[in-house]
Amino acid sequence: MVLPMLNPTTSFCGTEQPSHLPEAIRQKIFDHPCYSEQAHHFFARMHVAVAPACNIQCHYCNRKYNCANESRPGVVAELLTPEQAVKKVLVVAAAIPEMTIVGIAGPGDPLANPQRTFSTLRQVAEQAPDLKFCLSTNGLALPRYVDEIVRHNIGHVTITINCLDPVIGAHIYPWIFWQHKRIRRQEAAAILIEQQQRGLEMLVERGILVKVNSVLIPGINDKHLKVVAQVVKAKGAFLHNIIPLIAQPEHGTYYGLTRHREPTAQELATVQADCAVDMTMMRHCRQCRADAVGRLGEDRGAEFSLEQLENKEVDYAAAMLRRQAVQQALAKQLINRQCNSEVKLQFIPVKKKPLAGSPSTRSIRMAVASKGNGLINEHFGHAKAFLIYEASSQGVCFIDRRQTELYCEGSDICGDKEVVLENIIQLLADCEVVLCARIGFEPWRALEAAGLFPNNEHALEPIEVAVKAVYQERLNASQPAQFTTGCKIA
Amino acid sequence: MAFAIVEVCINCWACELVCPNNAIVEAKPHFFIAAEQCTECAGDYAEPQCVGICPIEGAIVDEYQKPLNPLGSLIPIPLKQRRETLTVP
Ligand code: SF4
Ligand code: SF4
């Protein structure tokens, strides 16, 4: 057993960090908000949009990327030159000391824009040596750039792998640009799949952490993703993340325009659970924008637009000292959370065997309103999303994060409140409890009527502790009934 | 003998990166092919490179204004659905 330490570069006793991960990997993801289930409450990352060109077409993507209203991968507000990107990184890192990761993910493919991508990373590394890098790619050009990735000290790479079968791929990728030719459909998919798999193997061999993202496309790859999960895990990917297809006609994508069905929250959770059997899953991924800034889901990009960057000067040496202090304090908090017996994810002991004829101990899902830091600290009406947790006799488990419209109180500009509330209730249909810091009288009544019990008694408490406590309260509440109907065990 | 870029171009830089003759330049409102430098890739590649990588149907045209990636050639969306929702020709 490794002893808890304060320095994040050494070991820590994570309970939620899967214990099968080698120590070297656990160190690398300790403070990575996208990879560590708890770190995302504390540390932040930013993506810079320096890579406009792409070398493939996916049916879920629309290459017109200049819309600031959308919030999905691939969509960015401003394309930056490497120099502008470096400036932005320095300004953001000075303003948000908990920012630890700089990523390049789009709007095109970073490796289809090698000069811009690597020049940005080189300059940031020179001027802000305390930042770490990651990269997201479709994988087509990956084998060719593995050496370059190693040379630029990129610790994490995400590859989007949607299938291993070109017949399925033909329904996802209409074309790729490969060796100076446009290649289409099945032939294109076969090449792409081969390059992705080779790239994955090469990166793992060189000791780089590889995460695999798969887009769940109902009717296309939903049945196939389990195989994908098994294969990429066997090849050494340390995380597999399944994200839902986003396909609205107004996005102008192929799937959007052909009205392809998006998966429901339950479908997604089922496939994620199916694949988690074989794979360490990253369940808390938010579909952050490619130029998102700040903690996951807490997008501060608008504060750092090009215009605002123009006349900002940064004393990075001073900023680095500040960053160090803040990060050390955060690391301490994070380690405390992971090591403190009160707070860590615990197995809830099964007190007694289920009584004959009584239902076995059930699991309960709860929706949590949180602003971050792993606490129940958000007003129901201000929650932009709910975190879904499941408590069972096995312990407390994070399921996913569901985006919502704001149920904003006391204002006319928030649209039809009843409709919004109705939508929230539907979104949380599989939950039994809603945990929040505060909640108004009206929504309280409506939630209760829908069988979704609001609870603000655990305001400002750590989420897992509260979920666990409420779980036991609810089990206890239903126990007396069991005693009267079941046959008594002496 | 030269191609041209028209207004549906989304300024994605892809063509600029693959042109063997540096004929493509960033410009406002959209990218631009310097006609005197464009060889249509003759002698370099079997396929004109910009046409091969451009993701937008109709963005690159030949000397007769004919789209080199005509509607429906890159994203196989039935025409009916395009008309319903697309704002770009
Ligand atoms: S046809 Fe070839 S030479 Fe002409 S602009 Fe396109 S890539 Fe460049
Ligand atoms: S590849 Fe097409 S869309 Fe992109 S910049 Fe060139 S002409 Fe415009």
XYZ file of C-alpha atoms and ligand atoms in Angstrom:
595
model
C 0.000 0.000 0.000
C 1.355 3.349 -0.978
C 1.304 6.024 1.672
C -0.510 9.269 0.966
C 1.887 12.078 0.077
C 1.355 15.720 -0.623
C 3.470 16.053 -3.699
C 1.334 15.233 -6.707
C 4.331 13.890 -8.579
C 4.622 11.074 -6.090
C 2.169 8.397 -5.161
C -1.284 8.932 -3.789
C -3.815 6.566 -2.419
C -6.570 7.064 -4.917
C -9.618 4.981 -4.390
C -11.325 6.141 -7.504
C -8.168 5.915 -9.594
C -8.425 2.339 -10.738
C -5.900 0.346 -8.772
C -4.900 -1.706 -11.788
C -3.265 1.336 -13.391
C 0.500 1.293 -13.165
C 1.976 3.885 -10.840
C 3.515 5.818 -13.749
C 0.089 6.325 -15.300
C -1.523 7.329 -12.031
C 1.106 10.006 -11.587
C 0.469 11.345 -15.048
C -3.272 11.669 -14.581
C -3.205 12.887 -10.987
C -4.064 16.461 -11.876
C -5.540 15.977 -15.308
C -9.096 17.285 -15.201
C -10.169 15.250 -18.205
C -8.822 11.931 -16.977
C -9.210 11.857 -13.253
C -12.707 11.633 -11.901
C -11.872 13.775 -8.901
C -9.207 16.037 -10.359
C -11.799 17.660 -12.598
C -13.352 19.227 -9.531
C -10.053 20.961 -8.762
C -7.842 21.432 -11.791
C -8.615 23.012 -15.122
C -7.558 22.684 -18.726
C -7.778 24.825 -21.822
C -7.887 24.050 -25.490
C -6.469 26.362 -28.115
C -7.916 26.449 -31.603
C -4.856 26.551 -33.826
C -5.588 23.613 -36.114
C -8.192 24.503 -38.752
C -7.572 21.948 -41.509
C -8.805 18.388 -41.442
C -7.835 15.341 -43.444
C -11.053 13.364 -43.106
C -14.797 13.937 -43.029
C -17.005 12.441 -40.338
C -20.746 12.328 -40.664
C -21.213 13.941 -37.237
C -19.093 16.964 -38.047
C -19.800 20.130 -39.948
C -16.692 21.941 -41.051
C -18.290 25.357 -40.775
C -16.935 26.065 -37.356
C -17.462 29.756 -36.768
C -20.513 29.559 -34.534
C -20.103 30.818 -30.989
C -23.465 29.512 -29.791
C -22.902 25.864 -30.119
C -21.234 23.807 -27.515
C -19.953 20.616 -29.032
C -16.584 19.240 -30.068
C -15.105 20.813 -33.148
C -16.860 24.115 -32.793
C -14.715 27.097 -31.957
C -15.293 30.790 -31.930
C -11.891 32.049 -32.999
C -9.056 30.514 -34.924
C -5.717 31.525 -33.419
C -2.268 31.793 -34.931
C 0.384 29.973 -32.902
C 1.572 33.347 -31.554
C -1.929 34.372 -30.477
C -2.432 30.966 -28.913
C 0.761 31.284 -26.874
C -0.367 34.697 -25.634
C -3.765 33.325 -24.701
C -2.242 30.414 -22.820
C -0.007 32.753 -20.799
C -2.866 35.127 -19.947
C -5.186 32.293 -18.955
C -2.541 30.471 -16.949
C -1.851 33.677 -15.025
C -5.555 34.301 -14.380
C -6.559 30.709 -13.593
C -3.752 29.227 -11.516
C -5.446 25.833 -11.367
C -5.103 25.468 -15.146
C -2.620 22.638 -15.688
C -3.245 21.307 -19.174
C -3.106 22.819 -22.647
C -4.764 20.788 -25.346
C -5.034 21.043 -29.097
C -8.123 19.387 -30.398
C -9.523 21.275 -33.317
C -11.500 22.595 -35.047
C -9.717 20.396 -37.583
C -7.155 17.747 -36.786
C -3.970 18.840 -34.979
C -1.881 16.456 -37.063
C -3.321 17.757 -40.329
C -1.771 21.103 -39.229
C 1.585 19.899 -37.945
C 3.442 23.212 -38.238
C 0.839 25.221 -36.339
C 0.353 22.544 -33.721
C 3.974 21.843 -32.910
C 5.036 25.466 -33.158
C 2.379 26.393 -30.576
C 3.450 23.635 -28.229
C 7.140 24.460 -28.598
C 6.611 28.124 -27.783
C 4.362 27.400 -24.806
C 6.901 24.911 -23.461
C 9.600 27.591 -23.647
C 7.588 30.295 -21.934
C 5.426 28.322 -19.515
C 7.406 25.242 -18.562
C 4.925 24.259 -15.837
C 2.128 23.361 -18.256
C 1.389 19.935 -19.663
C 0.135 19.117 -23.143
C -2.406 16.879 -24.719
C -3.646 16.305 -28.214
C -6.816 14.886 -29.774
C -6.695 13.348 -33.203
C -8.665 11.266 -35.661
C -5.523 9.130 -35.984
C -5.046 9.209 -39.750
C -1.666 10.947 -39.603
C -0.710 9.569 -36.202
C 1.943 6.952 -37.112
C 3.803 9.605 -39.074
C 3.992 12.020 -36.127
C 4.649 9.734 -33.190
C 8.323 10.768 -33.019
C 7.343 14.424 -33.095
C 4.804 13.856 -30.311
C 7.442 12.241 -28.150
C 9.902 15.031 -28.900
C 7.397 17.700 -27.863
C 6.756 16.021 -24.561
C 3.058 15.495 -25.141
C 1.953 13.284 -22.290
C -1.555 12.378 -23.391
C -3.106 11.683 -26.753
C -6.778 11.079 -27.426
C -7.724 9.119 -30.540
C -11.316 9.061 -31.725
C -11.982 5.471 -32.717
C -15.563 4.719 -33.693
C -15.121 1.288 -35.210
C -12.723 -1.474 -36.207
C -14.727 -2.680 -39.172
C -14.530 -0.824 -42.514
C -18.079 -1.894 -43.357
C -19.293 0.049 -40.311
C -16.778 2.811 -40.989
C -18.242 3.352 -44.437
C -21.380 4.653 -42.696
C -19.379 7.108 -40.580
C -16.636 8.419 -42.889
C -17.562 9.508 -46.418
C -13.940 10.266 -47.368
C -10.358 10.793 -46.265
C -7.441 12.585 -47.904
C -4.586 10.087 -48.007
C -1.325 10.046 -49.909
C -2.410 12.900 -52.142
C -5.757 11.383 -53.060
C -9.341 11.657 -51.870
C -10.395 8.125 -50.961
C -13.994 7.252 -50.255
C -16.253 5.058 -48.141
C -15.115 1.542 -47.237
C -11.639 1.914 -48.689
C -11.230 5.146 -46.756
C -12.493 3.606 -43.531
C -10.091 0.664 -43.895
C -7.076 2.976 -44.182
C -8.233 5.183 -41.313
C -8.831 2.206 -39.017
C -5.416 0.755 -39.841
C -3.636 4.034 -39.109
C -5.542 4.541 -35.851
C -4.637 1.101 -34.591
C -0.990 1.455 -35.616
C -0.845 4.874 -34.001
C -2.336 3.521 -30.776
C 0.214 0.691 -30.661
C 3.144 3.013 -31.390
C 2.142 5.548 -28.736
C 1.720 2.897 -26.080
C 5.108 1.479 -27.001
C 6.655 4.901 -26.480
C 5.036 5.284 -23.062
C 2.474 7.928 -23.993
C -0.941 7.764 -22.351
C -3.639 7.051 -24.864
C -7.294 7.691 -24.298
C -9.792 6.478 -26.858
C -12.997 8.373 -27.553
C -15.867 6.671 -29.340
C -18.996 8.405 -30.564
C -22.051 6.290 -29.848
C -24.134 6.310 -33.041
C -27.382 4.356 -32.610
C -27.925 1.767 -35.324
C -24.367 2.174 -36.631
C -21.830 1.250 -33.974
C -23.834 0.739 -30.770
C -23.452 -3.045 -30.833
C -19.847 -2.824 -32.016
C -18.429 -0.574 -29.295
C -17.954 -3.419 -26.863
C -15.464 -5.004 -29.256
C -13.772 -1.636 -29.718
C -13.452 -1.344 -25.944
C -11.892 -4.795 -25.640
C -9.399 -4.275 -28.445
C -8.187 -0.817 -27.458
C -7.831 -1.900 -23.857
C -5.828 -4.951 -24.907
C -3.560 -2.696 -26.933
C -2.892 -0.509 -23.916
C -5.274 2.446 -24.054
C -5.706 3.463 -20.435
C -9.133 5.022 -20.784
C -12.073 4.566 -23.088
C -14.702 7.232 -23.219
C -18.003 6.882 -24.994
C -19.694 10.104 -25.988
C -23.177 10.467 -27.409
C -23.817 11.479 -30.992
C -25.018 15.067 -31.257
C -27.114 15.436 -34.389
C -29.483 18.371 -34.697
C -30.547 19.473 -38.176
C -29.402 23.038 -37.441
C -25.810 21.809 -37.073
C -25.858 20.977 -40.760
C -24.082 17.658 -40.303
C -24.928 14.568 -42.323
C -26.475 12.840 -39.328
C -28.271 16.034 -38.349
C -29.769 16.623 -41.782
C -30.725 12.993 -42.273
C -32.386 13.077 -38.829
C -30.221 10.370 -37.374
C -31.379 9.533 -33.878
C -29.245 10.639 -30.908
C -28.855 8.096 -28.114
C -30.989 8.636 -25.021
C -29.262 9.234 -21.688
C -30.213 5.712 -20.646
C -28.897 4.131 -23.843
C -25.627 5.935 -23.365
C -25.369 4.838 -19.754
C -26.067 1.225 -20.773
C -23.373 1.134 -23.462
C -20.944 2.886 -21.111
C -21.692 0.293 -18.467
C -21.318 -2.531 -20.990
C -17.915 -1.294 -22.014
C -16.831 -0.544 -18.450
C -16.894 -4.248 -17.787
C -13.727 -4.419 -19.816
C -12.401 -0.939 -19.515
C -11.646 1.813 -17.103
C -14.204 4.342 -18.154
C -14.078 8.012 -18.067
C -17.640 8.732 -17.266
C -17.555 12.359 -16.409
C -16.471 13.648 -19.797
C -18.341 16.707 -20.831
C -18.672 17.574 -24.433
C -16.510 20.586 -23.992
C -15.974 22.975 -26.825
C -12.723 22.627 -28.691
C -11.662 26.070 -27.417
C -13.079 25.641 -23.942
C -11.250 27.263 -21.072
C -11.550 26.522 -17.407
C -12.774 23.603 -15.441
C -14.705 21.043 -17.416
C -18.166 22.239 -18.140
C -17.437 25.631 -16.693
C -16.586 27.478 -19.842
C -14.772 30.768 -19.409
C -13.679 31.165 -23.008
C -15.546 34.433 -23.493
C -13.401 36.136 -20.860
C -10.307 35.579 -22.969
C -11.283 36.577 -26.485
C -8.668 37.839 -28.930
C -9.717 41.429 -28.404
C -9.235 41.186 -24.688
C -5.836 39.566 -25.107
C -4.417 42.359 -27.265
C -3.368 44.724 -24.528
C -2.664 42.282 -21.759
C 0.883 41.890 -20.492
C 1.823 38.870 -18.453
C 4.669 38.543 -16.005
C 4.814 34.797 -16.275
C 7.614 34.271 -13.769
C 5.462 35.861 -11.057
C 2.381 34.032 -12.287
C 4.226 30.738 -12.097
C 4.976 31.222 -8.409
C 1.336 31.982 -7.725
C 0.272 28.975 -9.747
C 2.597 26.760 -7.801
C 1.166 27.851 -4.462
C -2.442 27.441 -5.572
C -1.794 24.082 -7.171
C -0.051 22.748 -4.108
C -3.005 23.726 -1.971
C -5.385 22.073 -4.425
C -3.294 18.922 -4.603
C -3.442 18.754 -0.845
C -7.228 19.049 -0.895
C -7.470 16.439 -3.617
C -5.270 13.992 -1.750
C -7.205 14.573 1.434
C -10.385 13.779 -0.415
C -8.937 10.627 -1.845
C -7.384 9.447 1.401
C -9.797 10.649 4.032
C -11.841 7.687 5.079
C -14.940 9.838 5.488
C -14.785 11.153 1.984
C -13.329 8.507 -0.259
C -15.617 6.249 -2.212
C -16.368 3.501 0.172
C -18.049 0.232 -0.173
C -21.244 0.429 1.737
C -21.262 -2.656 3.894
C -24.227 -4.880 3.269
C -25.655 -5.111 6.759
C -27.836 -8.110 6.432
C -28.858 -10.541 3.788
C -32.053 -9.592 2.027
C -35.000 -11.194 3.679
C -36.695 -14.033 1.905
C -39.373 -12.702 -0.381
C -38.179 -9.108 -0.042
C -36.526 -7.287 -2.904
C -32.715 -7.396 -2.692
C -31.034 -4.115 -1.772
C -31.700 -1.843 -4.689
C -29.524 0.804 -6.252
C -30.654 4.415 -6.275
C -29.699 7.138 -8.748
C -29.402 10.719 -7.602
C -29.003 13.956 -9.498
C -26.601 16.474 -7.961
C -26.343 20.231 -8.566
C -22.715 21.262 -8.193
C -20.523 24.219 -9.188
C -17.326 22.233 -8.630
C -14.875 21.269 -5.904
C -16.826 18.049 -5.484
C -19.451 19.750 -3.312
C -23.220 20.098 -3.416
C -23.006 23.835 -3.803
C -25.401 24.833 -6.569
C -28.926 26.218 -6.402
C -31.380 23.980 -8.263
C -32.501 26.900 -10.408
C -28.955 27.813 -11.416
C -27.770 24.337 -12.338
C -26.631 24.185 -15.941
C -26.183 20.455 -15.593
C -26.757 17.663 -13.113
C -24.206 15.078 -12.107
C -25.786 11.654 -11.886
C -24.557 9.294 -9.179
C -25.641 5.779 -8.448
C -25.489 4.356 -4.962
C -25.793 0.637 -4.389
C -24.514 -1.956 -2.004
C -21.326 -1.832 -4.102
C -20.636 1.804 -3.268
C -21.148 5.181 -4.882
C -20.457 5.535 -8.574
C -20.483 8.525 -10.895
C -22.656 7.785 -13.944
C -22.741 10.836 -16.175
C -23.409 14.505 -16.487
C -26.584 15.766 -18.059
C -26.831 19.222 -19.539
C -30.027 21.129 -18.875
C -31.752 24.348 -19.675
C -31.617 26.737 -16.763
C -34.626 26.650 -14.512
C -34.105 30.249 -13.645
C -36.194 31.692 -10.893
C -38.032 34.934 -10.676
C -37.364 36.215 -14.164
C -39.378 36.406 -17.350
C -36.418 36.131 -19.670
C -35.868 32.539 -18.809
C -38.551 31.208 -21.063
C -41.421 29.063 -20.050
C -40.510 27.853 -16.584
C -42.986 25.024 -16.515
C -41.751 23.607 -19.791
C -38.160 23.815 -18.638
C -39.013 22.137 -15.365
C -40.897 19.419 -17.209
C -37.795 18.825 -19.366
C -35.562 18.593 -16.316
C -37.906 16.073 -14.745
C -37.756 13.976 -17.907
C -33.995 14.267 -18.095
C -33.722 12.919 -14.567
C -36.427 10.302 -14.938
C -34.204 7.459 -13.775
C -33.261 9.288 -10.552
C -34.995 9.196 -7.226
C -33.386 12.114 -5.411
C -32.191 15.583 -6.415
C -29.426 16.974 -4.212
C -28.855 20.705 -4.348
C -27.753 23.590 -2.136
C -31.095 25.369 -2.318
C -34.355 25.035 -4.179
C -37.468 27.149 -4.564
C -40.889 26.115 -3.303
C -42.492 25.695 -6.719
C -39.899 23.389 -8.244
C -39.782 21.485 -4.954
C -43.478 20.653 -5.236
C -43.208 19.723 -8.914
C -40.214 17.439 -8.369
C -41.869 15.754 -5.456
C -45.051 15.207 -7.444
C -42.951 13.508 -10.124
C -41.389 11.156 -7.578
C -38.025 12.930 -7.628
C -37.302 13.829 -4.042
C -35.523 17.146 -3.612
C -33.040 17.325 -0.773
C -31.070 20.384 0.337
C -30.068 19.094 3.736
C -26.600 18.266 2.477
C -25.752 21.687 1.092
C -21.990 22.280 0.852
C -21.152 18.690 1.734
C -18.893 16.537 -0.445
C -21.026 14.795 -3.048
C -20.096 11.175 -2.383
C -20.565 11.517 1.370
C -24.016 12.986 0.905
C -25.058 10.457 -1.735
C -24.001 7.673 0.564
C -25.867 9.141 3.536
C -29.054 9.737 1.560
C -28.823 6.241 0.117
C -28.815 4.736 3.572
C -31.569 7.022 4.774
C -33.756 5.869 1.924
C -32.955 2.215 2.440
C -33.694 2.522 6.136
C -36.931 4.270 5.358
C -38.083 1.288 3.326
C -36.804 -1.338 5.808
C -39.641 -1.422 8.352
C -42.031 -2.475 5.637
C -39.791 -5.378 4.797
C -39.677 -6.498 8.401
C -43.395 -6.682 8.661
C -43.899 -8.571 5.453
C -40.827 -10.795 5.377
C -40.385 -13.835 7.569
C -38.177 -12.974 10.473
C -34.712 -14.394 10.734
C -33.747 -15.180 14.272
C -5.264 26.698 -66.775
C -6.137 27.510 -63.231
C -8.730 26.900 -60.566
C -10.476 29.436 -58.356
C -12.023 29.545 -54.885
C -15.498 31.015 -54.480
C -17.495 32.435 -51.575
C -18.756 29.194 -49.992
C -15.159 28.568 -48.843
C -14.987 28.316 -45.042
C -11.326 29.351 -44.766
C -10.198 26.073 -43.280
C -6.621 26.223 -44.601
C -6.663 22.622 -45.833
C -5.975 23.474 -49.488
C -3.218 25.925 -48.570
C -1.355 23.178 -46.742
C -1.360 20.720 -49.640
C -0.792 22.880 -52.727
C 2.556 21.897 -54.287
C 2.981 25.306 -55.924
C 2.155 27.643 -53.052
C -0.573 28.998 -55.274
C -3.123 29.384 -52.497
C -3.093 32.375 -50.181
C -5.115 33.419 -47.181
C -7.301 36.359 -48.132
C -10.503 38.161 -47.193
C -13.333 37.214 -47.439
C -11.954 33.801 -48.384
C -8.875 31.964 -49.618
C -7.610 32.772 -53.072
C -5.751 30.897 -55.825
C -3.061 32.907 -57.591
C -3.943 31.907 -61.144
C -0.445 32.395 -62.522
C 0.948 29.883 -60.036
C -1.751 27.222 -60.298
C -0.863 24.355 -62.626
C -3.918 22.277 -61.662
C -1.204 20.094 -60.157
C -0.205 18.792 -63.589
C 3.162 17.094 -63.346
C 3.007 16.910 -59.548
C -0.003 14.733 -58.764
C -2.647 12.775 -60.566
C -5.364 14.717 -58.707
C -5.459 18.447 -58.029
C -4.585 18.524 -54.329
C -6.829 21.387 -53.225
C -9.826 19.723 -54.855
C -8.917 16.447 -53.171
C -8.913 17.816 -49.637
C -11.488 20.635 -49.702
C -14.447 19.668 -47.464
C -16.927 22.104 -48.993
C -18.893 21.235 -52.092
C -18.713 23.960 -54.704
C -15.862 25.904 -53.065
C -13.305 25.284 -55.822
C -14.256 25.787 -59.476
C -12.521 25.348 -62.820
C -11.965 28.026 -65.434
C -15.594 27.681 -66.585
C -16.896 28.210 -63.019
C -17.853 24.547 -62.826
C -17.629 23.166 -59.263
C -14.936 20.503 -59.018
C -16.664 18.948 -56.004
C -20.293 19.258 -57.080
C -23.268 19.157 -54.721
C -23.744 15.676 -53.255
C -20.209 14.522 -54.057
C -18.724 14.945 -50.569
C -21.623 14.494 -48.178
C -24.326 12.205 -49.523
C -27.299 14.075 -48.111
C -30.458 13.712 -50.198
C -31.240 16.989 -51.942
C -34.656 17.287 -50.342
C -33.199 17.414 -46.847
C -30.559 19.900 -47.881
C -33.139 22.309 -49.180
C -35.152 22.031 -45.993
C -32.357 23.001 -43.700
C -29.203 24.188 -45.400
C -28.502 27.871 -45.503
C -25.452 27.487 -47.710
C -25.986 26.568 -51.373
S -4.885 22.786 -58.393
Fe -2.947 22.231 -57.469
S -1.633 23.917 -58.039
Fe -3.693 24.661 -58.347
S -4.206 25.645 -56.435
Fe -4.947 23.551 -56.304
S -3.309 22.476 -55.291
Fe -2.431 24.389 -55.997
S -10.037 23.701 -48.536
Fe -11.905 24.523 -49.466
S -13.008 25.447 -47.764
Fe -10.938 25.087 -47.040
S -9.887 27.016 -47.414
Fe -9.544 25.754 -49.206
S -11.197 26.276 -50.606
Fe -11.769 27.064 -48.637
